[in-house]
PDB file of C-alpha atoms in Angstrom:
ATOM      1  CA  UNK A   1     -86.329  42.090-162.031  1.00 58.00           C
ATOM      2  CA  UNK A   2     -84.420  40.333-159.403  1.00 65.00           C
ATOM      3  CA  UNK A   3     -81.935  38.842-162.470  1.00 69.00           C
ATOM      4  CA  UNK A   4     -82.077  41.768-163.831  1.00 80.00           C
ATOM      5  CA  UNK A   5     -81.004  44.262-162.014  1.00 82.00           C
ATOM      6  CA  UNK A   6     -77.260  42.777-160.691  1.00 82.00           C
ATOM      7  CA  UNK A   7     -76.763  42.365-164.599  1.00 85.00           C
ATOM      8  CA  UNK A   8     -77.739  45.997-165.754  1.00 88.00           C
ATOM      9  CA  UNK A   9     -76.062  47.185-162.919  1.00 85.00           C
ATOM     10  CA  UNK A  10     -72.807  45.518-163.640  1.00 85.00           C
ATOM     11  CA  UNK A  11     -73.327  47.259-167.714  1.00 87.00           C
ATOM     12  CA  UNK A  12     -74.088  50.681-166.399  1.00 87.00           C
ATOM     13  CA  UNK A  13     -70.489  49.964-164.227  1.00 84.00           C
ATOM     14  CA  UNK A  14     -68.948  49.667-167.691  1.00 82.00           C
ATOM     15  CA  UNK A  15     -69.724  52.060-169.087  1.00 84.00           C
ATOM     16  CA  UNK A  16     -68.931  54.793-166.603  1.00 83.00           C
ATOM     17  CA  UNK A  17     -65.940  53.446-166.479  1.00 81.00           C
ATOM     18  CA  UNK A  18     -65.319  53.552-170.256  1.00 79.00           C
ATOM     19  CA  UNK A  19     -66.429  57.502-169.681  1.00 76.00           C
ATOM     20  CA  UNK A  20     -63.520  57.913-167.580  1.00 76.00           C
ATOM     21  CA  UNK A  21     -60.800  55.571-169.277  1.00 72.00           C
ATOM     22  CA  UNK A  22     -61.047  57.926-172.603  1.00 67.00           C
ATOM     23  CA  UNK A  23     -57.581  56.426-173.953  1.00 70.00           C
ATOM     24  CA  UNK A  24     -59.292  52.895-174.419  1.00 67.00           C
ATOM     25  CA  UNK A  25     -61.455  54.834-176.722  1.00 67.00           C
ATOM     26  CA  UNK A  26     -58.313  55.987-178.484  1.00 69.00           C
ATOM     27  CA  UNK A  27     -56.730  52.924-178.616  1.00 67.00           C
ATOM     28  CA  UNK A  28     -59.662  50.585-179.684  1.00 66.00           C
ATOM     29  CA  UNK A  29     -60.462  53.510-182.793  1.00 70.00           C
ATOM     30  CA  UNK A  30     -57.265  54.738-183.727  1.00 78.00           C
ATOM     31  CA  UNK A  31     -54.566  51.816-183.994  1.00 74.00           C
ATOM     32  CA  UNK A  32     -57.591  50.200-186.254  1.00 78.00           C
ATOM     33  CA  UNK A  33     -57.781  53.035-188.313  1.00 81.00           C
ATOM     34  CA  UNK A  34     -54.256  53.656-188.831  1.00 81.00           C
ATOM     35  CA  UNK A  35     -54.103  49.623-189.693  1.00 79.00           C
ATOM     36  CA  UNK A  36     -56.659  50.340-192.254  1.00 82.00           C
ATOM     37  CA  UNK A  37     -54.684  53.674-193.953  1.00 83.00           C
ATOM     38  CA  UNK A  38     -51.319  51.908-193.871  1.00 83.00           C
ATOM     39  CA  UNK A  39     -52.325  48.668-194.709  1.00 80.00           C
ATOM     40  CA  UNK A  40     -54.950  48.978-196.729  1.00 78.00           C
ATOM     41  CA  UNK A  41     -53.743  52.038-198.897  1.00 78.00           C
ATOM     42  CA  UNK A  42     -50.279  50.618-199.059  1.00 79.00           C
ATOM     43  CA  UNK A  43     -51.745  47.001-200.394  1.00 78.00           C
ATOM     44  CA  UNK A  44     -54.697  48.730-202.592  1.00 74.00           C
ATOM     45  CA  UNK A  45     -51.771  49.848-205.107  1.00 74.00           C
ATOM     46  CA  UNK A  46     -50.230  46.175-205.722  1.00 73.00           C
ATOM     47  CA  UNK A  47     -52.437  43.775-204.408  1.00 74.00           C
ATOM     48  CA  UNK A  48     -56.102  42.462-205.735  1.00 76.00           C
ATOM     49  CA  UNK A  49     -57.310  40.261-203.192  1.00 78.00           C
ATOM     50  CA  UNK A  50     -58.228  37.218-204.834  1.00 78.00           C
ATOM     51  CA  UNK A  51     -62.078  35.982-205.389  1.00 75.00           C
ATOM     52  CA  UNK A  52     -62.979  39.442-205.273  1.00 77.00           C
ATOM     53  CA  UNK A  53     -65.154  41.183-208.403  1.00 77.00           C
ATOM     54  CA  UNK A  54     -63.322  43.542-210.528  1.00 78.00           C
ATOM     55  CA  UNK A  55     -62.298  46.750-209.518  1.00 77.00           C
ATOM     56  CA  UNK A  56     -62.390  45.197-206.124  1.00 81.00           C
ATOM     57  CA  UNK A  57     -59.459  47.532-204.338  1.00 84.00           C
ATOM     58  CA  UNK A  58     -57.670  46.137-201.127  1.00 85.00           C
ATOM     59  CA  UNK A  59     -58.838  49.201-198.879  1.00 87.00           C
ATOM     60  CA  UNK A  60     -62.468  47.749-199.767  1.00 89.00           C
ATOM     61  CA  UNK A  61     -61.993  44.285-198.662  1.00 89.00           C
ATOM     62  CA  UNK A  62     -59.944  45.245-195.414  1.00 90.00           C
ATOM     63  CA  UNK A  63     -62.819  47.323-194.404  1.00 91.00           C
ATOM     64  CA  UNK A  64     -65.128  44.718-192.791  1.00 92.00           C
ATOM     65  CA  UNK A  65     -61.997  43.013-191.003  1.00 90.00           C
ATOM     66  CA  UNK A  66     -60.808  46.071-189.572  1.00 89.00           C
ATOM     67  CA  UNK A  67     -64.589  46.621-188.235  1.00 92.00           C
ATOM     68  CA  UNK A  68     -64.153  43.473-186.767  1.00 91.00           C
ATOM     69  CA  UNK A  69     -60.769  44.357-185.391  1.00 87.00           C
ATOM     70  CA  UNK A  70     -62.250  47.114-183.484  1.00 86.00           C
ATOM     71  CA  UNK A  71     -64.931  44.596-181.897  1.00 89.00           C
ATOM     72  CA  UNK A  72     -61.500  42.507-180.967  1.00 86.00           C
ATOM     73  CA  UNK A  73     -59.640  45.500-179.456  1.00 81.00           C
ATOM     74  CA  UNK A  74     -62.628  46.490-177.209  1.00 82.00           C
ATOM     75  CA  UNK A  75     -63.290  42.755-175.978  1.00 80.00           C
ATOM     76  CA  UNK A  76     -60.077  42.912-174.821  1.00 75.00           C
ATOM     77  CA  UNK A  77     -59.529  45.733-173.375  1.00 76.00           C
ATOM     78  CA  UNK A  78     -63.532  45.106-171.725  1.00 79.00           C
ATOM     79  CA  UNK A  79     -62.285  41.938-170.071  1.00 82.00           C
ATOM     80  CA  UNK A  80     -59.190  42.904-168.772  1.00 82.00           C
ATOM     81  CA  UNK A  81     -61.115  44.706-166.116  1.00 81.00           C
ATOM     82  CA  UNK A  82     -61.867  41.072-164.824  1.00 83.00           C
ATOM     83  CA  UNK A  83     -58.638  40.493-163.786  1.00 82.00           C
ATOM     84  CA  UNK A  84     -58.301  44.020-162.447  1.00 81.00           C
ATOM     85  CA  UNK A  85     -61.693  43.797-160.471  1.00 82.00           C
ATOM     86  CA  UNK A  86     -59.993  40.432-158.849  1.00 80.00           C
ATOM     87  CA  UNK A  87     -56.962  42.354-157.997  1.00 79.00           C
ATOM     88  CA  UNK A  88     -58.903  45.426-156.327  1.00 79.00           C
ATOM     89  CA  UNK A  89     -61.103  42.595-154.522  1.00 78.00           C
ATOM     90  CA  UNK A  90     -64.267  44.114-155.985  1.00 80.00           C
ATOM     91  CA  UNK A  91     -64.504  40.901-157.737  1.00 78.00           C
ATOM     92  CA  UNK A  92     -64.638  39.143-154.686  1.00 77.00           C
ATOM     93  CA  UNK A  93     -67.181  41.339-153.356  1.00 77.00           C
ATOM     94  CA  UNK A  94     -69.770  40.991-156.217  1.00 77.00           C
ATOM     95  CA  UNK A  95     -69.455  36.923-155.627  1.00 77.00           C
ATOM     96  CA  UNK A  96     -70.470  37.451-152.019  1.00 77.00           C
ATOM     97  CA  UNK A  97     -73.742  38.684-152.974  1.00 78.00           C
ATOM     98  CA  UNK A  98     -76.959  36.922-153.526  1.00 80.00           C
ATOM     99  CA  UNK A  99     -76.687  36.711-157.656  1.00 82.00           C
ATOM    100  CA  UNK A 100     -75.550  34.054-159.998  1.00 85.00           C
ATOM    101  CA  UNK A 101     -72.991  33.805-161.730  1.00 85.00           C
ATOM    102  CA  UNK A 102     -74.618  33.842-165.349  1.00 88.00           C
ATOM    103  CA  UNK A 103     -75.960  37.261-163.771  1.00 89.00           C
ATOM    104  CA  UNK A 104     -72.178  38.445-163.294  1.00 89.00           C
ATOM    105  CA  UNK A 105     -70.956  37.025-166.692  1.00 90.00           C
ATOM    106  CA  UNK A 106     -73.848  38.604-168.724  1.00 92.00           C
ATOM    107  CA  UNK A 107     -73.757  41.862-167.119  1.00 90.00           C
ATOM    108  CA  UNK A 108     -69.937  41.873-168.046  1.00 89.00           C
ATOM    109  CA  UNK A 109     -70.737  40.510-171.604  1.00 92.00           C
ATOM    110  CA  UNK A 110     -73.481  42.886-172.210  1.00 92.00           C
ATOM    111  CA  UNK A 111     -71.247  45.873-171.120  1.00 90.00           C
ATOM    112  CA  UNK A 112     -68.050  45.397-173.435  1.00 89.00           C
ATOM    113  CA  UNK A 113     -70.955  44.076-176.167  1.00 92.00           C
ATOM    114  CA  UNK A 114     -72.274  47.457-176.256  1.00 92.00           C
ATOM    115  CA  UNK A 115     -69.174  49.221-176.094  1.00 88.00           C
ATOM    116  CA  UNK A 116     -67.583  47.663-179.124  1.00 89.00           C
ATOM    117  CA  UNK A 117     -70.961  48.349-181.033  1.00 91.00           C
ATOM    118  CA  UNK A 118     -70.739  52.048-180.386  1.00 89.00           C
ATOM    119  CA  UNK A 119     -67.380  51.682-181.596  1.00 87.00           C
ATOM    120  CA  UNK A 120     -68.110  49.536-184.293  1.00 89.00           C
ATOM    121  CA  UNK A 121     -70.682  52.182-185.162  1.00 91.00           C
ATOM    122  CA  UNK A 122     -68.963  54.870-185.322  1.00 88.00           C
ATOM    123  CA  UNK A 123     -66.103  53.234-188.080  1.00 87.00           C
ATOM    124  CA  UNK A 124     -69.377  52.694-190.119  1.00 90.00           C
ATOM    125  CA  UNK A 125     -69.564  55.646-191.184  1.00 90.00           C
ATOM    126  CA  UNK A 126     -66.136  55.563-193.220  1.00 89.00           C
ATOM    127  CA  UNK A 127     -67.517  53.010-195.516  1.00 90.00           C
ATOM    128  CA  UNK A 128     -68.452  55.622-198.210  1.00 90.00           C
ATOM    129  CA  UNK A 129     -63.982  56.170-197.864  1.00 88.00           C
ATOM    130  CA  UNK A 130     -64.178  52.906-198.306  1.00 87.00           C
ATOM    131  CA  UNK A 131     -66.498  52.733-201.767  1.00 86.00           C
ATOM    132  CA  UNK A 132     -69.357  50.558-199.828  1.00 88.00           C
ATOM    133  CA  UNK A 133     -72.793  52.164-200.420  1.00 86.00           C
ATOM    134  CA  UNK A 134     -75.006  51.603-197.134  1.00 87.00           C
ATOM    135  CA  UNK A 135     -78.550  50.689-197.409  1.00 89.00           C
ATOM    136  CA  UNK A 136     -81.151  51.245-194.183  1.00 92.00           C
ATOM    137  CA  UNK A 137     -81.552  47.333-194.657  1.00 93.00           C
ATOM    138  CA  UNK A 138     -77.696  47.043-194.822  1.00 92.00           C
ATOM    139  CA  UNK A 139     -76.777  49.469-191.761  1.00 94.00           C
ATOM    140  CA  UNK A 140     -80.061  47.136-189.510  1.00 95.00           C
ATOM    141  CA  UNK A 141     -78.394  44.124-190.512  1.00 95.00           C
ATOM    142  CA  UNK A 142     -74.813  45.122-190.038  1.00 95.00           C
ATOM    143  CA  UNK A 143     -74.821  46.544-186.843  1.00 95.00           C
ATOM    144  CA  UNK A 144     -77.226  43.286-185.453  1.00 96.00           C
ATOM    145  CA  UNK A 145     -74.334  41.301-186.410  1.00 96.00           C
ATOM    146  CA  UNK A 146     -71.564  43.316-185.182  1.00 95.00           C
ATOM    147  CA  UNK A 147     -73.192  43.010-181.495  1.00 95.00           C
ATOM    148  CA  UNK A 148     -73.630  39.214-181.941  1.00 96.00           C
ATOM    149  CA  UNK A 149     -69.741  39.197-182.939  1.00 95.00           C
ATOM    150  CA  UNK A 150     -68.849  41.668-179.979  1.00 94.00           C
ATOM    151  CA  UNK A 151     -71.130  39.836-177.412  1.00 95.00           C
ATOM    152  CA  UNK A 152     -68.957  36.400-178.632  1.00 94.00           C
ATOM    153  CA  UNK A 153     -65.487  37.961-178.394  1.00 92.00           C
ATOM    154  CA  UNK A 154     -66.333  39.354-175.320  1.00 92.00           C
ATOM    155  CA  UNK A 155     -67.451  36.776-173.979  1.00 93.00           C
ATOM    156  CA  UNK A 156     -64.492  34.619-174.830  1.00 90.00           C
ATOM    157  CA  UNK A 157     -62.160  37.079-173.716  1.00 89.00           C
ATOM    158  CA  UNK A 158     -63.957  36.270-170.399  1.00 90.00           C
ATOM    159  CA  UNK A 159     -63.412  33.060-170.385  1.00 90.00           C
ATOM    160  CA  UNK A 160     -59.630  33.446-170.334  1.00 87.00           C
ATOM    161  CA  UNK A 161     -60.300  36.621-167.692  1.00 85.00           C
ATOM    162  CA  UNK A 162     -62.064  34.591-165.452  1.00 85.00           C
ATOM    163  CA  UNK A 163     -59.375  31.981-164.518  1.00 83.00           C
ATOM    164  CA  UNK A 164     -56.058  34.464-164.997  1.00 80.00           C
ATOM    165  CA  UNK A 165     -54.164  36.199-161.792  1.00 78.00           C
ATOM    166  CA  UNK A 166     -52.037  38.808-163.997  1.00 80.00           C
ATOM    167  CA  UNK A 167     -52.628  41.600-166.127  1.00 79.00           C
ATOM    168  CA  UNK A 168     -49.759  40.507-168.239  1.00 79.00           C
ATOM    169  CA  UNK A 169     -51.027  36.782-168.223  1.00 80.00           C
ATOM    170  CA  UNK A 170     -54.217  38.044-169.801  1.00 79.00           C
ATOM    171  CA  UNK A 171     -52.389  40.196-172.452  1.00 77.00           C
ATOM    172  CA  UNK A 172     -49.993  37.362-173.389  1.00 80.00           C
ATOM    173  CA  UNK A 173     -52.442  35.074-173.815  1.00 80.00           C
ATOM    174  CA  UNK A 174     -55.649  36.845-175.269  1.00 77.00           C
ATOM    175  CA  UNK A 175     -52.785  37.847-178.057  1.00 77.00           C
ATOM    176  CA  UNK A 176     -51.784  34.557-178.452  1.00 82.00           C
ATOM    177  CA  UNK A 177     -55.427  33.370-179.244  1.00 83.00           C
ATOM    178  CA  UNK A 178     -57.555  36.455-180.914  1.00 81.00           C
ATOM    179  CA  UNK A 179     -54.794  37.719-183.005  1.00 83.00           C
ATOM    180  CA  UNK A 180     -54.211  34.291-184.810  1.00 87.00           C
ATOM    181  CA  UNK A 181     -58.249  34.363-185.231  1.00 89.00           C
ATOM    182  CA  UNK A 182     -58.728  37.408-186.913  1.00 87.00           C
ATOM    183  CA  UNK A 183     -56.042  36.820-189.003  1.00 88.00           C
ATOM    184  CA  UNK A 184     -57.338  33.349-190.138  1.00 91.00           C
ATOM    185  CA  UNK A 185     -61.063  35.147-190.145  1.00 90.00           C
ATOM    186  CA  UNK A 186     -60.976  36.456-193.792  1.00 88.00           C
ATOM    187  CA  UNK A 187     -60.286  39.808-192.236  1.00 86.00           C
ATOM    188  CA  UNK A 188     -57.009  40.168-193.871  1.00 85.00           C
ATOM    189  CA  UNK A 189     -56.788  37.906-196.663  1.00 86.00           C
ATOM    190  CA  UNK A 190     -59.585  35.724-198.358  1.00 86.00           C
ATOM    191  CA  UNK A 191     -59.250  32.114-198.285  1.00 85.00           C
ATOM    192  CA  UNK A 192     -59.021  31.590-202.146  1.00 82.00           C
ATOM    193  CA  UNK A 193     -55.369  31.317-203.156  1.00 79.00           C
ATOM    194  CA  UNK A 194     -54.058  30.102-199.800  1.00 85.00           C
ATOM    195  CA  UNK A 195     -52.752  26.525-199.622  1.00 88.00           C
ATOM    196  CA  UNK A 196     -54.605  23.855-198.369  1.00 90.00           C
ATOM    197  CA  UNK A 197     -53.961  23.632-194.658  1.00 91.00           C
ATOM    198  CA  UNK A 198     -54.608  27.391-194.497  1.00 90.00           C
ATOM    199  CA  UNK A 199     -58.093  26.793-196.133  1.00 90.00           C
ATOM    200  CA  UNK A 200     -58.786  24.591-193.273  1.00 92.00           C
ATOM    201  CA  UNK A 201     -57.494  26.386-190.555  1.00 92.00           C
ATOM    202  CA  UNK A 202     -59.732  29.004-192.102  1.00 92.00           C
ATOM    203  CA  UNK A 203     -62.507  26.829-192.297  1.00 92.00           C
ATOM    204  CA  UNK A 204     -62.458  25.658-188.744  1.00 94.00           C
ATOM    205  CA  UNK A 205     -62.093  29.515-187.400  1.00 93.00           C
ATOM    206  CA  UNK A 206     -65.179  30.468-185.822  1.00 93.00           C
ATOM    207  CA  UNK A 207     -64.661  34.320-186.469  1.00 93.00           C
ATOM    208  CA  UNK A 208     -64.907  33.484-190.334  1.00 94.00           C
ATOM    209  CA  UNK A 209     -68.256  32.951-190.196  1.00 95.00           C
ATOM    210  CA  UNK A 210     -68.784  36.298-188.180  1.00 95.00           C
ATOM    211  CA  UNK A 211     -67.065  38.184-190.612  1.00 94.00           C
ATOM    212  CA  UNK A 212     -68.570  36.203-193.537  1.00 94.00           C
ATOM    213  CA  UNK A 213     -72.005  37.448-192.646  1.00 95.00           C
ATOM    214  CA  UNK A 214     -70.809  41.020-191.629  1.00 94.00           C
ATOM    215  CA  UNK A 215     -69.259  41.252-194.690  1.00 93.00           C
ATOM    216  CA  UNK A 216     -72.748  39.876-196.971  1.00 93.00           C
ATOM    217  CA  UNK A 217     -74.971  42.040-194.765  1.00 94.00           C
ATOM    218  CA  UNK A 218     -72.502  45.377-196.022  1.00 92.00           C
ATOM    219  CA  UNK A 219     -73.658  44.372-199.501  1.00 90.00           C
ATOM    220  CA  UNK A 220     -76.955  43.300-198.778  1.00 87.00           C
ATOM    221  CA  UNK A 221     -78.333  45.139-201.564  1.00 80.00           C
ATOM    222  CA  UNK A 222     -75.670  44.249-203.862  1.00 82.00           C
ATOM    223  CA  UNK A 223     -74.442  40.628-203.113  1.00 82.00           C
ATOM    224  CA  UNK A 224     -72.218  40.204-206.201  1.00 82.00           C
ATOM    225  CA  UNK A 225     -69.920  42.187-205.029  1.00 82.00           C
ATOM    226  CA  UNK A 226     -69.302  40.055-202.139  1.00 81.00           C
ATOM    227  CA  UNK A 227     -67.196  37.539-204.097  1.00 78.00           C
ATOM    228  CA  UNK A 228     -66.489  34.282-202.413  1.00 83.00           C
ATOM    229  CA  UNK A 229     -67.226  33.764-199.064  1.00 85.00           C
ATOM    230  CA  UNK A 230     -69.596  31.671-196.991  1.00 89.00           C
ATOM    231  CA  UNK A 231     -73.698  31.853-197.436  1.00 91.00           C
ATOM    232  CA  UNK A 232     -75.086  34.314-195.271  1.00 93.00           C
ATOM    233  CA  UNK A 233     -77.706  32.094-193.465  1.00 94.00           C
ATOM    234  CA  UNK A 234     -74.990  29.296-192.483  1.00 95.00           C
ATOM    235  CA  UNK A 235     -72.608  32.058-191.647  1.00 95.00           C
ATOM    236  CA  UNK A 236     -75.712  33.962-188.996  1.00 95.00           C
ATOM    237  CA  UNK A 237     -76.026  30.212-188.049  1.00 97.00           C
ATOM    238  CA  UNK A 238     -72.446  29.445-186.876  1.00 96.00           C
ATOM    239  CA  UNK A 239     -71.505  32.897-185.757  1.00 96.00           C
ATOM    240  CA  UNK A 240     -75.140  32.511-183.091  1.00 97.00           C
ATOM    241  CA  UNK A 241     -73.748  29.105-181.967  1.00 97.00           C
ATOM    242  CA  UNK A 242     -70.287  30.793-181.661  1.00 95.00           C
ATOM    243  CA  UNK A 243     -71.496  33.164-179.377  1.00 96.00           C
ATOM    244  CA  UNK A 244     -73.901  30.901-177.047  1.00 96.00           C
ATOM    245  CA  UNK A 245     -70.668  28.459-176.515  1.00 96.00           C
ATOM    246  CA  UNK A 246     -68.917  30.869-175.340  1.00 94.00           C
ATOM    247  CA  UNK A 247     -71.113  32.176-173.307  1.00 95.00           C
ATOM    248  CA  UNK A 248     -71.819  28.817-171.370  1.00 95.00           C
ATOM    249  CA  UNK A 249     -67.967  28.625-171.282  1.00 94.00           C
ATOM    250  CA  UNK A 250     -67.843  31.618-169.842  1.00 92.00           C
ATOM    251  CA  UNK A 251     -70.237  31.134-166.729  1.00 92.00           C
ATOM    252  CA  UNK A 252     -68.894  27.878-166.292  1.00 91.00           C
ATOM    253  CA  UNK A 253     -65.074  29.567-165.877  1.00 89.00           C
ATOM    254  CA  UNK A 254     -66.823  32.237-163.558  1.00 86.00           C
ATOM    255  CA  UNK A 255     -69.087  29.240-161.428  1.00 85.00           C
ATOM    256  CA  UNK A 256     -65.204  27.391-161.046  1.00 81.00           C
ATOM    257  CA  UNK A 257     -63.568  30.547-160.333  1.00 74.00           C
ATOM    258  CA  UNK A 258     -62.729  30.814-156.460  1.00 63.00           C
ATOM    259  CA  UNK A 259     -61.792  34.659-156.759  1.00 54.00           C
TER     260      UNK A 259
END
């Protein structure tokens, strides 16, 4: 109870103050979705992603990356209230108390986890727009995965919060980093085609994996239609292992952090 209660505390702070921030709502759920109309309308007429079963259209494929861009968004806009708790000095306040810091850093993880699910959710239900048929199996599976993604990013995005002074910093550098990842996730263009070096950068991306296995667990009860991309069981494996490195990282930046 006593570990407990310092980390649901610090989730139930969250989301309150998601309640009363209503424009990050707006801008984690709208930019996406206009990415998806423009981009993925404007591609579906000219371009068949490659690797992809026939009749495979573009606004299909860019539908589990833009999910996963909406997990992105909401990490970082989550963790930017880091910096902005250490600039109010509530920060500084929480690491007077009597809890540990893995207490602090879950209770933040767990908070912008949750919110990018519910916002992750809620773009679910487009994938009929998107011609994906949902099974019950398919929606259970997704929607585990999607928090194991969000609890990662979020948790990375702490990692940079935890040892940055500047609003700005954070933004300059969290775009520097996550942007480059989802790109190089499979999100916006498979990895078949690409040359070599791209393949491995591709490869070596962490996110791939997450999206691999959101992606498989869409079609669960149609994996054909997948085309080529990572197994689903190594993909669950690395995206776990993801997600508990950064994690540790994460504590360890808030245990060096001086506030």
């Amino acid at each position: 109870m006593r570990l407990w209660l310092p980390v649901m505390t610090l989730w139930w702070r969250e989301m309150v103050r998601f309640c009363r921030q209503r424009s990050r709502l707006v801008g984690a759920l709208v930019q996406p979705l206009l990415f998806w109309i423009l981009l993925g309308g404007g591609f579906s007429a000219s371009f068949r992603p490659p690797g992809t079963p026939e009749g495979t259209a573009y606004v299909e494929y860019f539908y589990p990356g833009i999910i996963t861009l909406v997990l992105l968004f909401t990490a970082i806009f989550a963790t930017i209230s880091t910096v902005e708790d250490r600039r109010e000095g509530f920060l500084q306040a929480v690491l007077v108390a009597p809890v540990t810091r893995s207490s602090i850093v879950l209770g933040q993880a767990l908070g912008g986890a949750t919110l990018a699910l519910l916002q992750g959710v809620l773009f679910l239900l487009l994938a009929p727009a998107a011609g994906i048929s949902l099974t019950m199996s398919a929606v259970v599976a997704a929607v585990a995965v999607m928090f194991v993604i969000s609890f990662g990013l979020t948790s990375l995005g702490l990692v940079i919060a935890w040892r940055m002074e500047s609003v700005q910093g954070f933004h300059a550098i969290m775009n520097l980093i996550l942007i480059p990842i989802w790109l190089l996730s499979g999100a916006f263009f498979p990895a078949a085609g690409v040359p070599v070096w791209l393949q491995w950068a591709m490869r070596l991306n962490p996110l791939t994996y997450g999206v691999a296995a959101f992606r498989r667990c869409l079609y669960l009860g149609n994996p054909a239609a997948v085309g080529e991309a990572p197994p689903l069981l190594l993909s669950l494996v690395l995206t776990v292992l993801f997600t508990a490195v950064a994690f540790v990282a994460a504590t360890n930046a808030a245990r060096r952090s001086a506030a």
